CSV table of C-alpha atoms in Angstrom, one decimal:
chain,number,residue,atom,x,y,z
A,1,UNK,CA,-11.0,-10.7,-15.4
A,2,UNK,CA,-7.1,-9.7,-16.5
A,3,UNK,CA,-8.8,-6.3,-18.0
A,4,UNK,CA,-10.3,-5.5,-14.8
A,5,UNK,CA,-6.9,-6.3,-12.4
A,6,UNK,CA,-5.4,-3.9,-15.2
A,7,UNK,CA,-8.0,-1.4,-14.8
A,8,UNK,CA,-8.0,-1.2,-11.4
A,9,UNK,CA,-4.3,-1.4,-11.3
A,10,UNK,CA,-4.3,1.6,-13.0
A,11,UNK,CA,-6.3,3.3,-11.0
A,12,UNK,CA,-4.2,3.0,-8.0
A,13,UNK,CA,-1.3,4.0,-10.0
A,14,UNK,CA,-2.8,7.4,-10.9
A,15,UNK,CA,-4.2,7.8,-7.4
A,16,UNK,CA,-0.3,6.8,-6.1
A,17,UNK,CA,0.9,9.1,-8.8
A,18,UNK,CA,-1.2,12.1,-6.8
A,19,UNK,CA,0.2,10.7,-3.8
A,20,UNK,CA,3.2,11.1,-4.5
A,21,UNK,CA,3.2,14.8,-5.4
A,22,UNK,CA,0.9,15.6,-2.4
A,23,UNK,CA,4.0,14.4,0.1
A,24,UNK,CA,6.6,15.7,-2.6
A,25,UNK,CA,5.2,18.9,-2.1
A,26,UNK,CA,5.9,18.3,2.1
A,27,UNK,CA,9.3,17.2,1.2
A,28,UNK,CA,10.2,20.5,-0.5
A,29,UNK,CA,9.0,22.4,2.6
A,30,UNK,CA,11.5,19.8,4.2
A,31,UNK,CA,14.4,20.5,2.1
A,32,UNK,CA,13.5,24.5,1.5
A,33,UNK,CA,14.0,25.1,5.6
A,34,UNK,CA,16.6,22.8,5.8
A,35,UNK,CA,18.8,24.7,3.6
A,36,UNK,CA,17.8,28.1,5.7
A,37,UNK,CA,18.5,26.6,9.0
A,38,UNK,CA,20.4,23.8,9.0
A,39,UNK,CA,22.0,23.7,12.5
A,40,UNK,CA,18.4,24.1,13.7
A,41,UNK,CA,17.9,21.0,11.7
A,42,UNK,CA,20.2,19.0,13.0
A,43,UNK,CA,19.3,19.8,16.7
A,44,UNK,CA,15.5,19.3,16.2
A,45,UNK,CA,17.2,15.6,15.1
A,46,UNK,CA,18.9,15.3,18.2
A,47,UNK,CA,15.7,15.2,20.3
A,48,UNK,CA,14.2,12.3,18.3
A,49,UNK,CA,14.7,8.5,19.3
A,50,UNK,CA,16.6,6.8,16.5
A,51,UNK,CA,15.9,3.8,18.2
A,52,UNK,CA,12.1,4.1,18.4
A,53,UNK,CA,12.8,5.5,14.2
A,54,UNK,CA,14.5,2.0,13.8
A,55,UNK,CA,12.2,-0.4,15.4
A,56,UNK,CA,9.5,1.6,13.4
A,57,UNK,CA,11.4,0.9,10.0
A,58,UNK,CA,12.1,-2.7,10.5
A,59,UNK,CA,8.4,-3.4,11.7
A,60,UNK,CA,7.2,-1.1,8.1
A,61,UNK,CA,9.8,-3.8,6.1
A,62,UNK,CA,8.3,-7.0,7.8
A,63,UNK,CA,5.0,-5.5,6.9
A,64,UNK,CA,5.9,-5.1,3.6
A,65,UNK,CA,7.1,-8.5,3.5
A,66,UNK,CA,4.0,-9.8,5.2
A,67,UNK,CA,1.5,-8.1,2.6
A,68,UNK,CA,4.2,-9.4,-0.5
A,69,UNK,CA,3.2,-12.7,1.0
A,70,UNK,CA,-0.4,-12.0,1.3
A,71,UNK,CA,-0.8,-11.2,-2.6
A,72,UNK,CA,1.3,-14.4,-2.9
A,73,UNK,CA,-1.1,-16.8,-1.6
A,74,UNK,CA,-4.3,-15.1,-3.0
A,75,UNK,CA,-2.5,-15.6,-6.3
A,76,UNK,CA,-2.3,-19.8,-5.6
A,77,UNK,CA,-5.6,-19.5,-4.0
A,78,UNK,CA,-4.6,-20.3,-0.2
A,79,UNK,CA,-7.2,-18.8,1.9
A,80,UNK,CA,-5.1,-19.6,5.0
A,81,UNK,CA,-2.2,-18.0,3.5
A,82,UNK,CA,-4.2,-14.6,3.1
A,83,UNK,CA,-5.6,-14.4,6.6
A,84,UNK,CA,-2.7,-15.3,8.6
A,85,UNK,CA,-0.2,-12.9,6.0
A,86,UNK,CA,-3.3,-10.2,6.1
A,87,UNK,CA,-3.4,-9.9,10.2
A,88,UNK,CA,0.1,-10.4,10.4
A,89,UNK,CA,0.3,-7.0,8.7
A,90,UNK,CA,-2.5,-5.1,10.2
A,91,UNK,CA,-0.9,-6.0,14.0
A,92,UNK,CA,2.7,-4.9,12.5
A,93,UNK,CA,0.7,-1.8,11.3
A,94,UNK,CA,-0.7,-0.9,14.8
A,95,UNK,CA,3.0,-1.8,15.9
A,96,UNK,CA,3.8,1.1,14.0
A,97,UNK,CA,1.4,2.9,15.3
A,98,UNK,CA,1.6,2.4,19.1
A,99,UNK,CA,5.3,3.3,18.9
A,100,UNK,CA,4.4,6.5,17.4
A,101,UNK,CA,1.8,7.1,19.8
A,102,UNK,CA,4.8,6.8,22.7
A,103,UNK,CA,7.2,9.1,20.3
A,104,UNK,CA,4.4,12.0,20.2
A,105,UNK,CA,3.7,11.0,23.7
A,106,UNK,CA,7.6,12.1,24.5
A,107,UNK,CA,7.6,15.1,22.6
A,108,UNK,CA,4.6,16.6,24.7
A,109,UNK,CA,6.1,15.3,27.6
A,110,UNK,CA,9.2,17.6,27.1
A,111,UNK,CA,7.5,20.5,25.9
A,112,UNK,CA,8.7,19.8,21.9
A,113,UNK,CA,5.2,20.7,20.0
A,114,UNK,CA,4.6,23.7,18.4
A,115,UNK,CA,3.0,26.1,20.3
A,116,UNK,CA,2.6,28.0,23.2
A,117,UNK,CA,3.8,25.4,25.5
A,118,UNK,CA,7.2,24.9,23.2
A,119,UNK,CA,10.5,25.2,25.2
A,120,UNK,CA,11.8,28.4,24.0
A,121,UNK,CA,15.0,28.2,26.0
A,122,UNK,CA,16.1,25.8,23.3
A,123,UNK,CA,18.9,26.8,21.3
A,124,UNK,CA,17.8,28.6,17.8
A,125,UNK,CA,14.1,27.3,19.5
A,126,UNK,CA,12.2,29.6,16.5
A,127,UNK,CA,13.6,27.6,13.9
A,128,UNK,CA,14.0,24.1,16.0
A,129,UNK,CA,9.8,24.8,16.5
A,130,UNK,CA,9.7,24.7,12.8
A,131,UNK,CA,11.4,21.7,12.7
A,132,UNK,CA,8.9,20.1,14.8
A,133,UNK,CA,6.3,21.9,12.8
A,134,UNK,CA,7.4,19.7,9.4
A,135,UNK,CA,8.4,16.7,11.4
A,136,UNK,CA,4.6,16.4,12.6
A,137,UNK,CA,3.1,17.2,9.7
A,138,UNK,CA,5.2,14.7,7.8
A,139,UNK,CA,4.8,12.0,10.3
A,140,UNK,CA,1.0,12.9,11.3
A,141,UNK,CA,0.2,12.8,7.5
A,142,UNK,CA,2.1,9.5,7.1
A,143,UNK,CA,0.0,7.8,10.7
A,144,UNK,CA,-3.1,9.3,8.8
A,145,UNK,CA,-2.7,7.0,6.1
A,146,UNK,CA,-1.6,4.0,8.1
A,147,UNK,CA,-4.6,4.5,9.7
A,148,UNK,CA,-6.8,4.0,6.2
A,149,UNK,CA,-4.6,1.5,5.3
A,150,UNK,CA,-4.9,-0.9,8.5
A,151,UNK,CA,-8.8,0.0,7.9
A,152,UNK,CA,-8.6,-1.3,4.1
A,153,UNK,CA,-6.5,-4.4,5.5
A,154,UNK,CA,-9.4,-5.4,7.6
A,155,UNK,CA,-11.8,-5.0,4.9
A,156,UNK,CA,-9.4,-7.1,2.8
A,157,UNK,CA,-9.2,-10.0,5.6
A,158,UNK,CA,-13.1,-9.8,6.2
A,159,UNK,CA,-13.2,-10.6,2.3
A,160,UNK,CA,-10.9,-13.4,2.5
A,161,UNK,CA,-11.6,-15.2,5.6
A,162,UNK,CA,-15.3,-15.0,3.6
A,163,UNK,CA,-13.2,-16.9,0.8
A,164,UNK,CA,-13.5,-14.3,-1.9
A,165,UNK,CA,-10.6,-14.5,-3.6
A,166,UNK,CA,-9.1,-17.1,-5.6
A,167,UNK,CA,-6.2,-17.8,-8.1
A,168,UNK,CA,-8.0,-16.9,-10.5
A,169,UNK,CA,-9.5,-13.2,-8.5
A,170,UNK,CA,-7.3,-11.6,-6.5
A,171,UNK,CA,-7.5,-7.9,-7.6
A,172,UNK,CA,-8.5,-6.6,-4.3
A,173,UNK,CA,-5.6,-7.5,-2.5
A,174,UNK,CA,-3.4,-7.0,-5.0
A,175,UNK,CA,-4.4,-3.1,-5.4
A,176,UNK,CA,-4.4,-3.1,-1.8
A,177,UNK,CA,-1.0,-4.3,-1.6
A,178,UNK,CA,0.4,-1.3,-3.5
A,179,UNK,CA,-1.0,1.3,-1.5
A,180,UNK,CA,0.5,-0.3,1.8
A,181,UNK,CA,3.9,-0.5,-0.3
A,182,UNK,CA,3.5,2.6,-0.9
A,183,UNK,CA,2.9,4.3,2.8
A,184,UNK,CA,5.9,2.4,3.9
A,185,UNK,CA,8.1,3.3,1.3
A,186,UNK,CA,7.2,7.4,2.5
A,187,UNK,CA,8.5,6.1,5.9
A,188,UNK,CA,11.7,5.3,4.6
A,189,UNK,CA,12.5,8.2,3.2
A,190,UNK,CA,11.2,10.0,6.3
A,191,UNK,CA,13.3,8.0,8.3
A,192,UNK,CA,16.3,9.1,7.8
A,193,UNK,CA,15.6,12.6,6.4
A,194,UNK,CA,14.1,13.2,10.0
A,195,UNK,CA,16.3,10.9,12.4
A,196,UNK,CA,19.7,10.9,10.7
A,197,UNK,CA,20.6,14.0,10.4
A,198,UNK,CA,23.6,14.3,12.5
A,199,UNK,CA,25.8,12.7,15.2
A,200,UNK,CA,22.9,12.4,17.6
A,201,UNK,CA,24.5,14.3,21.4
A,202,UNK,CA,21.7,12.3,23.7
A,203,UNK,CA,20.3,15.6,23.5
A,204,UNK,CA,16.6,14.1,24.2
């Protein structure tokens, strides 16, 4: 049993490992334009809602919290411990997700996607359009994989309502727990490489 939590430990390491140069590779795109156009940067920051950015990181660290928790009790064994720690995440997760939904929503709503509809009488709006380019690529890449991850978490909590795991089993959620670690840790860097750029001007 302690080879197999190893092995599949492992597993998710490397896969984490390729993870983690996929999204380096976006934040080098980041950094790359950044350098090229930085008061573009720093208004394309101005028209996103630290607030919304906020609420967004402190519901990622309770769900953090709220997974730590759910590898906790599968390691004593308490069943009741998993499921309520388990849903607790997945709902913190949509959280997440629904406030995005209503930041993306904004951003249509006052013509900030790249494209034909973009407002072009922005200032420097070529290179603010890229910024929105990177930032929804970023952020759309990141939802993508809180998506699989609230879809593993409800595999997870099907498997532990069923009483699966045990003190002496617990590899699932363990493994689990590392890749939802990981998808919020992106967000904090995103966070304030995205939202905290400059003095936000209630430009948005």
């Amino acid at each position: 049993m302690e080879q197999q939590l190893e092995a599949s430990t492992l597993g998710m390491w490397v896969f984490l490992v390729t993870e983690v140069m996929f999204f380096g590779g976006m934040f080098m795109v980041y950094i790359l334009y950044r350098v090229l156009y930085p008061e573009a940067w720093v208004m394309g920051s101005n028209h996103l809602n630290v607030t919304l950015g906020a609420l967004n990181t402190g519901v990622l660290i309770c769900s953090s919290l709220t997974m730590a928790l759910a590898v906790r009790s599968a390691q004593i064994g308490s069943r009741s411990g998993q499921v309520v720690n388990l849903i607790l995440t997945i709902v913190l997760g949509s959280v997440f997700l629904i406030v995005k939904y209503f930041e993306y929503a904004e951003k249509f709503e006052h013509h900030l996607v790249p494209g034909p509809h973009f407002d072009m009488s922005l200032p420097e709006a070529p290179h603010q359009q890229l910024f929105f380019s990177i930032y929804f690529m970023l952020t759309g890449v990141h939802a993508a994989h809180m998506v699989v991850g609230i879809g593993l978490m409800l595999v997870i909590l099907t498997m532990a309502m069923r009483g699966r795991f045990s003190s002496s089993y617990y590899t699932p959620v363990e493994v689990s727990g590392l890749y939802w670690h990981f998808v919020d840790i992106v967000w904090i860097f995103l966070f304030p490489l995205l939202y905290l750029l400059g003095a936000h001007l209630g430009a948005h």
